[in-house]
């Protein structure tokens, strides 16, 4: 369907743009329209992994920034 292709394209573009939350949402919708599709399952898994890594990296950056600010204070 056109909607399936649109969500697939949105997810692919979001991944390329490092917008992992958007990619997860788009691939989830694509999978809802085409359940059990191995390609979408793989893309969704990759998007979730990237999102988790991104969130962890941001949290670590914030932690190191706080330590640096405390050291300067």
N, CA and C atoms as an extended XYZ file, in Angstrom:
219
Properties=species:S:1:pos:R:3:atomname:S:1:resname:S:1:resid:I:1 pbc="F F F"
N         0.843       -1.194        0.000 N   UNK     1
C         0.000        0.000        0.000 CA  UNK     1
C         0.881        1.248        0.000 C   UNK     1
N         0.278        2.354       -0.388 N   UNK     2
C         1.012        3.623       -0.422 CA  UNK     2
C         1.453        4.039        0.987 C   UNK     2
N         0.588        3.811        1.976 N   UNK     3
C         0.929        4.200        3.348 CA  UNK     3
C         2.142        3.409        3.845 C   UNK     3
N         2.164        2.119        3.539 N   UNK     4
C         3.284        1.265        3.944 CA  UNK     4
C         4.599        1.803        3.368 C   UNK     4
N         4.597        2.107        2.068 N   UNK     5
C         5.800        2.622        1.404 CA  UNK     5
C         6.199        3.969        2.012 C   UNK     5
N         5.212        4.800        2.306 N   UNK     6
C         5.496        6.111        2.897 CA  UNK     6
C         6.174        5.957        4.262 C   UNK     6
N         5.625        5.064        5.116 N   UNK     7
C         6.231        4.851        6.441 CA  UNK     7
C         7.632        4.257        6.313 C   UNK     7
N         7.805        3.344        5.360 N   UNK     8
C         9.116        2.740        5.135 CA  UNK     8
C        10.127        3.820        4.724 C   UNK     8
N         9.731        4.681        3.798 N   UNK     9
C        10.607        5.770        3.362 CA  UNK     9
C        10.888        6.757        4.492 C   UNK     9
N         9.862        7.088        5.271 N   UNK    10
C        10.047        7.998        6.410 CA  UNK    10
C        11.048        7.420        7.399 C   UNK    10
N        10.901        6.134        7.684 N   UNK    11
C        11.809        5.479        8.627 CA  UNK    11
C        13.235        5.479        8.132 C   UNK    11
N        13.414        5.172        6.856 N   UNK    12
C        14.746        5.141        6.263 CA  UNK    12
C        15.390        6.523        6.296 C   UNK    12
N        14.626        7.550        5.944 N   UNK    13
C        15.133        8.920        5.961 CA  UNK    13
C        15.456        9.363        7.390 C   UNK    13
N        14.597        9.008        8.338 N   UNK    14
C        14.829        9.375        9.738 CA  UNK    14
C        16.118        8.732       10.252 C   UNK    14
N        16.363        7.474        9.906 N   UNK    15
C        17.603        6.809       10.324 CA  UNK    15
C        18.809        7.541        9.747 C   UNK    15
N        18.738        7.894        8.474 N   UNK    16
C        19.852        8.583        7.814 CA  UNK    16
C        20.092        9.960        8.427 C   UNK    16
N        19.055       10.540        9.018 N   UNK    17
C        19.136       11.868        9.636 CA  UNK    17
C        19.376       11.801       11.145 C   UNK    17
N        19.622       10.581       11.648 N   UNK    18
C        19.863       10.355       13.083 CA  UNK    18
C        18.670       10.780       13.941 C   UNK    18
N        17.456       10.690       13.396 N   UNK    19
C        16.231       10.947       14.161 CA  UNK    19
C        15.628        9.577       14.489 C   UNK    19
N        16.235        8.936       15.494 N   UNK    20
C        15.933        7.536       15.761 CA  UNK    20
C        14.532        7.322       16.322 C   UNK    20
N        14.044        8.251       17.129 N   UNK    21
C        12.684        8.138       17.652 CA  UNK    21
C        11.662        8.172       16.519 C   UNK    21
N        11.880        9.064       15.559 N   UNK    22
C        10.989        9.141       14.387 CA  UNK    22
C        11.076        7.863       13.565 C   UNK    22
N        12.272        7.305       13.451 N   UNK    23
C        12.455        6.066       12.694 CA  UNK    23
C        11.691        4.920       13.352 C   UNK    23
N        11.795        4.817       14.687 N   UNK    24
C        11.066        3.770       15.411 CA  UNK    24
C         9.565        3.908       15.156 C   UNK    24
N         9.058        5.130       15.239 N   UNK    25
C         7.620        5.360       15.023 CA  UNK    25
C         7.211        4.968       13.602 C   UNK    25
N         7.990        5.366       12.611 N   UNK    26
C         7.646        5.081       11.223 CA  UNK    26
C         7.714        3.583       10.926 C   UNK    26
N         8.770        2.921       11.387 N   UNK    27
C         8.897        1.482       11.141 CA  UNK    27
C         7.822        0.702       11.889 C   UNK    27
N         7.418        1.185       13.062 N   UNK    28
C         6.335        0.539       13.807 CA  UNK    28
C         5.039        0.593       13.004 C   UNK    28
N         4.768        1.740       12.398 N   UNK    29
C         3.562        1.877       11.565 CA  UNK    29
C         3.657        1.005       10.315 C   UNK    29
N         4.819        0.949        9.699 N   UNK    30
C         5.009        0.097        8.520 CA  UNK    30
C         4.768       -1.361        8.881 C   UNK    30
N         5.261       -1.768       10.043 N   UNK    31
C         5.081       -3.147       10.493 CA  UNK    31
C         3.616       -3.446       10.797 C   UNK    31
N         2.909       -2.458       11.333 N   UNK    32
C         1.481       -2.634       11.614 CA  UNK    32
C         0.709       -2.902       10.313 C   UNK    32
N         1.131       -2.236        9.246 N   UNK    33
C         0.474       -2.408        7.949 CA  UNK    33
C         0.936       -3.668        7.220 C   UNK    33
N         2.113       -4.181        7.592 N   UNK    34
C         2.672       -5.358        6.923 CA  UNK    34
C         3.311       -6.259        7.980 C   UNK    34
N         2.484       -6.890        8.830 N   UNK    35
C         2.995       -7.651        9.980 CA  UNK    35
C         3.906       -8.801        9.539 C   UNK    35
N         4.932       -9.030       10.331 N   UNK    36
C         5.815      -10.162       10.089 CA  UNK    36
C         6.831       -9.949        8.988 C   UNK    36
N         6.887       -8.764        8.410 N   UNK    37
C         7.852       -8.482        7.341 CA  UNK    37
C         9.263       -8.444        7.946 C   UNK    37
N        10.123       -9.368        7.493 N   UNK    38
C        11.469       -9.493        8.070 CA  UNK    38
C        12.309       -8.233        7.902 C   UNK    38
N        12.178       -7.583        6.764 N   UNK    39
C        12.953       -6.365        6.513 CA  UNK    39
C        12.570       -5.277        7.503 C   UNK    39
N        11.264       -5.095        7.693 N   UNK    40
C        10.797       -4.061        8.624 CA  UNK    40
C        11.183       -4.414       10.055 C   UNK    40
N        11.050       -5.685       10.414 N   UNK    41
C        11.449       -6.107       11.761 CA  UNK    41
C        12.919       -5.773       12.007 C   UNK    41
N        13.770       -6.035       11.017 N   UNK    42
C        15.200       -5.747       11.159 CA  UNK    42
C        15.442       -4.244       11.275 C   UNK    42
N        14.781       -3.454       10.420 N   UNK    43
C        14.949       -1.996       10.468 CA  UNK    43
C        14.459       -1.418       11.796 C   UNK    43
N        13.338       -1.937       12.279 N   UNK    44
C        12.790       -1.475       13.561 CA  UNK    44
C        13.751       -1.808       14.701 C   UNK    44
N        14.304       -3.012       14.673 N   UNK    45
C        15.264       -3.408       15.708 CA  UNK    45
C        16.493       -2.488       15.665 C   UNK    45
N        17.004       -2.212       14.478 N   UNK    46
C        18.168       -1.323       14.341 CA  UNK    46
C        17.853        0.086       14.837 C   UNK    46
N        16.650        0.564       14.533 N   UNK    47
C        16.244        1.904       14.980 CA  UNK    47
C        16.153        1.961       16.506 C   UNK    47
N        15.603        0.912       17.109 N   UNK    48
C        15.498        0.873       18.582 CA  UNK    48
C        16.871        0.851       19.232 C   UNK    48
N        17.786        0.059       18.673 N   UNK    49
C        19.158       -0.012       19.201 CA  UNK    49
C        19.825        1.352       19.106 C   UNK    49
N        19.679        2.006       17.951 N   UNK    50
C        20.283        3.324       17.754 CA  UNK    50
C        19.693        4.347       18.720 C   UNK    50
N        18.377        4.283       18.929 N   UNK    51
C        17.717        5.209       19.846 CA  UNK    51
C        18.228        5.008       21.271 C   UNK    51
N        18.326        3.756       21.714 N   UNK    52
C        18.814        3.475       23.069 CA  UNK    52
C        20.251        3.966       23.250 C   UNK    52
N        21.081        3.738       22.233 N   UNK    53
C        22.482        4.171       22.288 CA  UNK    53
C        22.557        5.697       22.356 C   UNK    53
N        21.728        6.355       21.555 N   UNK    54
C        21.696        7.819       21.524 CA  UNK    54
C        21.292        8.380       22.884 C   UNK    54
N        20.281        7.799       23.481 N   UNK    55
C        19.806        8.244       24.802 CA  UNK    55
C        20.897        8.033       25.851 C   UNK    55
N        21.549        6.865       25.803 N   UNK    56
C        22.646        6.585       26.747 CA  UNK    56
C        23.781        7.584       26.570 C   UNK    56
N        24.158        7.869       25.313 N   UNK    57
C        25.256        8.813       25.052 CA  UNK    57
C        24.917       10.207       25.554 C   UNK    57
N        23.673       10.640       25.363 N   UNK    58
C        23.256       11.959       25.851 CA  UNK    58
C        23.324       12.020       27.372 C   UNK    58
N        22.877       10.941       28.027 N   UNK    59
C        22.905       10.900       29.489 CA  UNK    59
C        24.350       10.953       29.996 C   UNK    59
N        25.244       10.226       29.335 N   UNK    60
C        26.653       10.224       29.730 CA  UNK    60
C        27.278       11.606       29.506 C   UNK    60
N        26.943       12.251       28.400 N   UNK    61
C        27.438       13.597       28.118 CA  UNK    61
C        26.992       14.566       29.211 C   UNK    61
N        25.704       14.496       29.577 N   UNK    62
C        25.167       15.375       30.635 CA  UNK    62
C        25.890       15.128       31.959 C   UNK    62
N        26.158       13.860       32.264 N   UNK    63
C        26.837       13.501       33.512 CA  UNK    63
C        28.252       14.097       33.527 C   UNK    63
N        28.973       13.933       32.417 N   UNK    64
C        30.343       14.459       32.356 CA  UNK    64
C        30.357       15.978       32.404 C   UNK    64
N        29.376       16.602       31.790 N   UNK    65
C        29.265       18.058       31.822 CA  UNK    65
C        29.059       18.540       33.265 C   UNK    65
N        28.190       17.860       34.007 N   UNK    66
C        27.966       18.232       35.430 CA  UNK    66
C        29.249       18.095       36.238 C   UNK    66
N        29.992       17.007       36.012 N   UNK    67
C        31.254       16.805       36.734 CA  UNK    67
C        32.224       17.943       36.415 C   UNK    67
N        32.306       18.309       35.141 N   UNK    68
C        33.173       19.401       34.730 CA  UNK    68
C        32.783       20.726       35.354 C   UNK    68
N        31.479       20.992       35.401 N   UNK    69
C        30.989       22.245       35.991 CA  UNK    69
C        31.282       22.274       37.495 C   UNK    69
N        31.121       21.124       38.161 N   UNK    70
C        31.423       21.061       39.601 CA  UNK    70
C        32.908       21.283       39.845 C   UNK    70
N        33.735       20.742       38.970 N   UNK    71
C        35.188       20.894       39.122 CA  UNK    71
C        35.602       22.373       38.952 C   UNK    71
N        34.899       23.075       38.073 N   UNK    72
C        35.203       24.492       37.837 CA  UNK    72
C        34.683       25.384       38.963 C   UNK    72
N        33.662       24.915       39.656 N   UNK    73
C        33.008       25.745       40.684 CA  UNK    73
C        33.898       25.897       41.919 C   UNK    73
